Coordinates of C-alpha atoms in Angstrom, one line a residue:
M192 CA -94.3 -10.7 36.5
A193 CA -92.1 -10.1 39.5
A194 CA -95.1 -9.3 41.7
A195 CA -96.9 -12.5 40.6
L196 CA -93.9 -14.6 41.4
A197 CA -93.6 -13.0 44.9
I198 CA -97.3 -13.5 45.7
D199 CA -97.1 -17.2 44.6
A200 CA -93.9 -17.7 46.7
V201 CA -95.4 -16.2 49.8
F202 CA -99.0 -17.5 49.7
G203 CA -98.9 -20.5 47.3
E204 CA -102.4 -21.9 47.0
P205 CA -104.1 -20.9 50.3
R206 CA -106.8 -23.2 51.4
W207 CA -108.8 -20.3 53.0
L208 CA -109.3 -18.9 49.5
W209 CA -109.5 -21.9 47.2
G210 CA -111.5 -23.9 49.8
K211 CA -114.3 -21.3 49.2
L212 CA -113.7 -20.4 45.6
P213 CA -113.1 -22.7 42.6
H214 CA -109.5 -22.6 41.5
P215 CA -109.0 -21.4 37.8
V216 CA -107.2 -24.6 36.9
S217 CA -110.0 -26.7 38.5
L218 CA -112.5 -24.8 36.3
M219 CA -110.3 -25.6 33.3
G220 CA -110.2 -29.2 34.3
D221 CA -114.0 -29.3 34.6
A222 CA -114.4 -27.9 31.1
I223 CA -111.9 -30.3 29.6
G224 CA -113.6 -33.2 31.4
W225 CA -116.9 -32.2 30.1
C226 CA -115.6 -32.1 26.5
D227 CA -114.0 -35.5 27.0
R228 CA -117.3 -37.0 28.2
R229 CA -119.5 -35.4 25.6
L230 CA -117.3 -35.2 22.5
N231 CA -114.8 -38.1 22.7
S232 CA -116.5 -40.9 20.7
D233 CA -115.6 -43.4 18.0
L234 CA -116.8 -40.9 15.3
Y235 CA -113.8 -38.7 14.3
P236 CA -112.2 -38.4 17.8
G237 CA -109.2 -36.5 16.4
I238 CA -111.3 -33.8 14.8
A239 CA -113.5 -33.6 18.0
G240 CA -110.3 -33.2 20.1
F241 CA -109.1 -30.4 17.9
V242 CA -112.4 -28.6 18.0
A243 CA -112.6 -29.0 21.8
I244 CA -109.1 -27.6 22.4
F245 CA -109.6 -24.8 19.9
C246 CA -112.8 -23.6 21.5
L247 CA -111.4 -23.9 25.0
C248 CA -108.3 -21.9 24.1
I249 CA -110.5 -19.2 22.7
A250 CA -112.5 -19.1 25.9
A251 CA -109.4 -19.0 28.1
S252 CA -107.9 -16.3 26.0
A253 CA -111.1 -14.2 26.1
F254 CA -111.2 -14.6 29.9
G255 CA -107.6 -13.5 30.2
W256 CA -108.3 -10.5 28.0
V257 CA -111.2 -9.5 30.3
I258 CA -108.8 -9.7 33.3
G259 CA -106.4 -7.5 31.4
Q260 CA -109.1 -4.8 30.9
I261 CA -109.7 -4.6 34.7
G262 CA -106.1 -3.4 35.4
W263 CA -102.7 -4.4 36.5
V264 CA -103.7 -5.5 40.0
A265 CA -106.1 -8.1 38.5
E266 CA -103.4 -9.2 36.1
V267 CA -101.0 -9.8 38.9
I268 CA -103.5 -11.7 41.1
A269 CA -104.6 -13.9 38.1
A270 CA -101.0 -14.6 37.1
A271 CA -100.1 -15.6 40.7
A272 CA -103.0 -18.0 40.8
L273 CA -101.7 -19.7 37.7
L274 CA -98.1 -20.1 39.0
A275 CA -97.2 -23.2 41.1
H276 CA -93.7 -22.8 42.5
K277 CA -94.5 -22.9 46.2
S278 CA -97.0 -25.7 45.9
L279 CA -94.5 -27.7 43.8
M280 CA -91.8 -27.3 46.4
L281 CA -94.2 -28.3 49.2
H282 CA -95.2 -31.5 47.3
V283 CA -91.7 -32.5 46.4
G284 CA -90.4 -31.7 49.9
N285 CA -93.2 -33.8 51.3
V286 CA -91.8 -36.8 49.4
A287 CA -88.4 -36.3 51.1
N288 CA -90.1 -36.1 54.5
S289 CA -92.2 -39.2 53.8
L290 CA -89.2 -41.2 52.5
R291 CA -87.4 -40.5 55.8
L292 CA -90.3 -42.3 57.5
S293 CA -90.4 -45.4 55.2
T294 CA -90.1 -46.4 51.6
G295 CA -93.9 -47.1 51.6
D296 CA -94.6 -43.6 52.8
G297 CA -92.3 -42.2 50.1
R298 CA -94.1 -44.3 47.4
H299 CA -97.5 -42.9 48.5
S300 CA -96.3 -39.3 48.5
V301 CA -94.6 -39.5 45.1
S302 CA -97.6 -41.2 43.6
Q303 CA -99.4 -37.9 44.0
I304 CA -97.0 -36.1 41.6
V305 CA -96.0 -38.7 39.0
G306 CA -97.8 -40.8 36.5
R307 CA -95.5 -43.9 36.5
D308 CA -96.1 -47.1 38.6
T309 CA -94.9 -46.6 42.1
T310 CA -95.6 -50.1 43.7
G311 CA -92.2 -51.6 43.0
M312 CA -90.1 -48.6 43.7
D313 CA -87.2 -48.6 46.1
G314 CA -86.1 -45.5 48.0
H315 CA -83.7 -44.4 45.2
D316 CA -86.5 -44.8 42.6
V317 CA -88.8 -42.7 44.7
A318 CA -86.2 -39.9 45.1
R319 CA -85.4 -39.9 41.4
A320 CA -89.0 -39.7 40.5
A321 CA -89.6 -36.7 42.8
M322 CA -86.5 -34.9 41.5
E323 CA -87.6 -35.4 37.9
S324 CA -91.1 -34.1 38.7
A325 CA -89.5 -31.0 40.4
A326 CA -87.4 -30.3 37.3
E327 CA -90.2 -30.8 34.7
N328 CA -92.8 -28.9 36.7
F329 CA -90.5 -26.0 37.4
S330 CA -90.6 -25.5 33.7
D331 CA -94.3 -26.2 33.3
G332 CA -95.5 -24.5 36.4
V333 CA -93.2 -21.5 36.7
I334 CA -91.1 -20.6 33.6
A335 CA -93.6 -21.4 30.9
P336 CA -96.5 -19.5 32.5
I337 CA -94.2 -16.5 33.1
F338 CA -93.0 -16.7 29.5
W339 CA -96.4 -16.7 28.0
F340 CA -97.5 -14.0 30.5
A341 CA -94.6 -11.9 29.1
V342 CA -95.6 -12.7 25.5
A343 CA -99.4 -12.2 25.6
G344 CA -100.4 -11.0 29.1
P345 CA -103.3 -12.6 31.0
A346 CA -104.6 -14.1 27.8
G347 CA -101.3 -15.8 27.1
I348 CA -100.9 -17.4 30.6
A349 CA -104.5 -18.5 30.7
T350 CA -104.3 -20.2 27.3
Y351 CA -101.0 -21.9 28.3
K352 CA -102.5 -23.3 31.5
L353 CA -105.5 -24.5 29.7
V354 CA -103.4 -26.4 27.2
N355 CA -101.0 -27.7 29.9
T356 CA -104.0 -29.0 32.0
A357 CA -105.5 -30.6 28.9
D358 CA -102.3 -32.4 28.2
S359 CA -102.1 -33.8 31.7
M360 CA -105.7 -35.0 31.4
I361 CA -106.2 -36.3 27.9
G362 CA -102.8 -36.2 26.2
Y363 CA -101.8 -39.7 25.2
R364 CA -102.8 -41.3 28.5
D365 CA -104.6 -44.4 27.1
D366 CA -106.2 -45.7 23.9
R367 CA -109.4 -43.7 24.6
H368 CA -107.4 -40.4 24.3
R369 CA -104.8 -41.4 21.7
Q370 CA -106.7 -39.5 19.0
F371 CA -108.9 -37.2 21.0
G372 CA -105.9 -35.9 23.0
W373 CA -103.5 -35.6 20.1
T374 CA -104.0 -31.8 19.6
A375 CA -103.6 -31.1 23.3
A376 CA -100.4 -33.1 23.5
R377 CA -98.8 -31.6 20.4
L378 CA -99.9 -28.0 21.3
D379 CA -98.4 -28.5 24.8
D380 CA -95.1 -29.6 23.2
L381 CA -95.2 -26.5 21.0
L382 CA -96.0 -24.1 23.8
N383 CA -93.3 -25.6 26.1
Y384 CA -90.5 -25.7 23.4
I385 CA -88.9 -22.3 24.2
P386 CA -89.7 -22.3 28.0
A387 CA -88.1 -25.7 28.5
R388 CA -84.9 -24.5 27.0
L389 CA -85.0 -21.2 28.9
T390 CA -85.5 -23.2 32.1
A391 CA -82.4 -25.3 31.3
L392 CA -80.4 -22.2 30.6
L393 CA -81.6 -20.5 33.9
I394 CA -80.7 -23.6 35.9
A395 CA -77.3 -24.1 34.3
A396 CA -76.5 -20.4 34.7
T397 CA -77.6 -20.2 38.3
L398 CA -76.1 -23.5 39.5
G399 CA -72.8 -23.4 37.7
G400 CA -73.6 -25.9 35.0
V401 CA -72.9 -23.8 31.9
K402 CA -69.6 -25.5 31.3
K403 CA -71.5 -28.7 30.8
W404 CA -74.0 -27.2 28.3
R405 CA -73.0 -29.6 25.5
P406 CA -73.7 -32.8 27.4
I407 CA -76.8 -31.2 28.8
I408 CA -78.1 -30.6 25.3
A409 CA -77.0 -34.1 24.1
D410 CA -78.7 -35.9 26.9
A411 CA -81.9 -33.8 26.6
R412 CA -82.2 -34.7 23.0
M413 CA -82.2 -38.4 23.9
H414 CA -85.0 -37.9 26.4
R415 CA -88.4 -39.5 25.8
S416 CA -90.0 -36.1 26.0
P417 CA -89.1 -33.3 23.5
N418 CA -89.1 -30.7 26.3
A419 CA -88.8 -32.3 29.8
G420 CA -85.3 -33.5 29.1
Y421 CA -83.8 -30.0 29.1
P422 CA -84.6 -29.0 32.7
E423 CA -83.9 -32.5 33.9
A424 CA -80.5 -32.6 32.2
A425 CA -79.6 -29.1 33.4
L426 CA -80.4 -30.1 37.0
A427 CA -78.7 -33.5 36.7
Y428 CA -75.4 -32.1 35.4
S429 CA -75.4 -29.1 37.7
L430 CA -75.9 -31.2 40.8
D431 CA -74.0 -34.3 39.5
I432 CA -76.9 -36.7 39.9
A433 CA -78.5 -39.2 37.4
L434 CA -82.1 -38.7 36.4
S435 CA -84.6 -40.4 34.1
G436 CA -83.7 -44.0 33.4
P437 CA -85.8 -47.1 33.6
R438 CA -89.3 -46.9 35.0
S439 CA -92.6 -48.8 34.8
Y440 CA -95.9 -47.6 33.1
N441 CA -99.1 -49.6 33.3
G442 CA -97.1 -52.7 34.5
A443 CA -94.6 -52.6 31.7
M444 CA -91.0 -51.6 32.4
Q445 CA -89.6 -49.0 30.0
N446 CA -85.8 -49.0 29.6
F447 CA -85.3 -45.3 29.1
P448 CA -81.7 -44.0 29.2
F449 CA -80.3 -42.1 32.1
V450 CA -79.7 -38.3 32.0
N451 CA -76.1 -37.8 33.2
P452 CA -75.5 -41.6 33.5
D453 CA -72.3 -41.1 35.5
G454 CA -74.0 -39.0 38.2
L455 CA -75.1 -40.2 41.6
K456 CA -77.9 -42.9 41.3
T457 CA -78.2 -43.8 45.0
T458 CA -80.3 -40.8 45.8
G459 CA -82.6 -40.2 48.8
P460 CA -84.2 -37.5 50.9
K461 CA -81.0 -35.4 51.1
E462 CA -80.8 -35.1 47.3
I463 CA -84.5 -34.2 47.1
D464 CA -83.8 -31.4 49.6
S465 CA -80.9 -30.3 47.5
I466 CA -83.1 -30.1 44.4
C467 CA -85.6 -28.0 46.2
G468 CA -82.9 -25.6 47.5
A469 CA -81.4 -25.4 44.0
L470 CA -84.8 -24.5 42.4
W471 CA -85.4 -21.8 45.0
K472 CA -82.1 -20.3 43.9
C473 CA -83.2 -20.4 40.3
W474 CA -86.5 -18.8 41.4
L475 CA -84.6 -16.0 43.1
A476 CA -82.4 -15.5 40.1
L477 CA -85.5 -15.1 37.9
F478 CA -87.2 -12.8 40.4
L479 CA -84.1 -10.5 40.6
F480 CA -83.8 -10.5 36.8
L481 CA -87.4 -9.4 36.4
L482 CA -86.9 -6.7 39.0
L483 CA -83.9 -5.4 37.1
L484 CA -85.9 -5.3 33.9
A485 CA -88.7 -3.5 35.7
L486 CA -86.3 -0.9 37.1
F487 CA -84.5 -0.5 33.7
F488 CA -87.7 0.1 31.8

């Protein structure tokens, strides 16, 4: 696990490799898209969605098992390919750099990493969206894959990434996927339940927010997502900023409550940079913890 984290942190997703070979997550996306096109119809879409995710999970688990039979080097390389910390930091950092140029540039950059409407955002909205994405994806892209790699090896991390990718593609995005994507969305919530809370604990312990654990939990429970609120609340209270809050989806404004409502709301590129630095500290804490475990055992 420590080696996989290190490889991802150094190399990220190198274009010289993934420009020539299909990325594993891209292959998962292709398979999910094929199922969506072929199986998602008006005839029992919920059952079709369940069957599709069940079969895809079996395939991902089998592929992971095969990787595990090759040896530990293959396991490390495969795990590193399914981690996304460096790429996350690059994308979030790019929002800060774009926002320094103009609000329009910031909107364009943040639209690449969030699903909400970005047209009417001001600079503070752009910064807050980028920071929320950083918090949520640190859990989804780093902690959760490492957790399931620890639990079930390559089969575990491959299955998790398959479900997480399916949720991002077909999980409750529109009327077409409301039934077909139900299984993917619910299974993603289940697989992220423990990792999201571990992420919050790691963030709070690393950044000195443990004393605010009770309000972190209280605000996380009011979040629209059963899991995303935990890393968001931990970062918000640790850095004294306000996250979540009102935003627009499909042209309709949603009046979601703020996480840490008394925190700083007039955020900008400086706060985005602070979030990136804080998450690198959390990454380092996790890396050192895994090294200690490796040495101990």
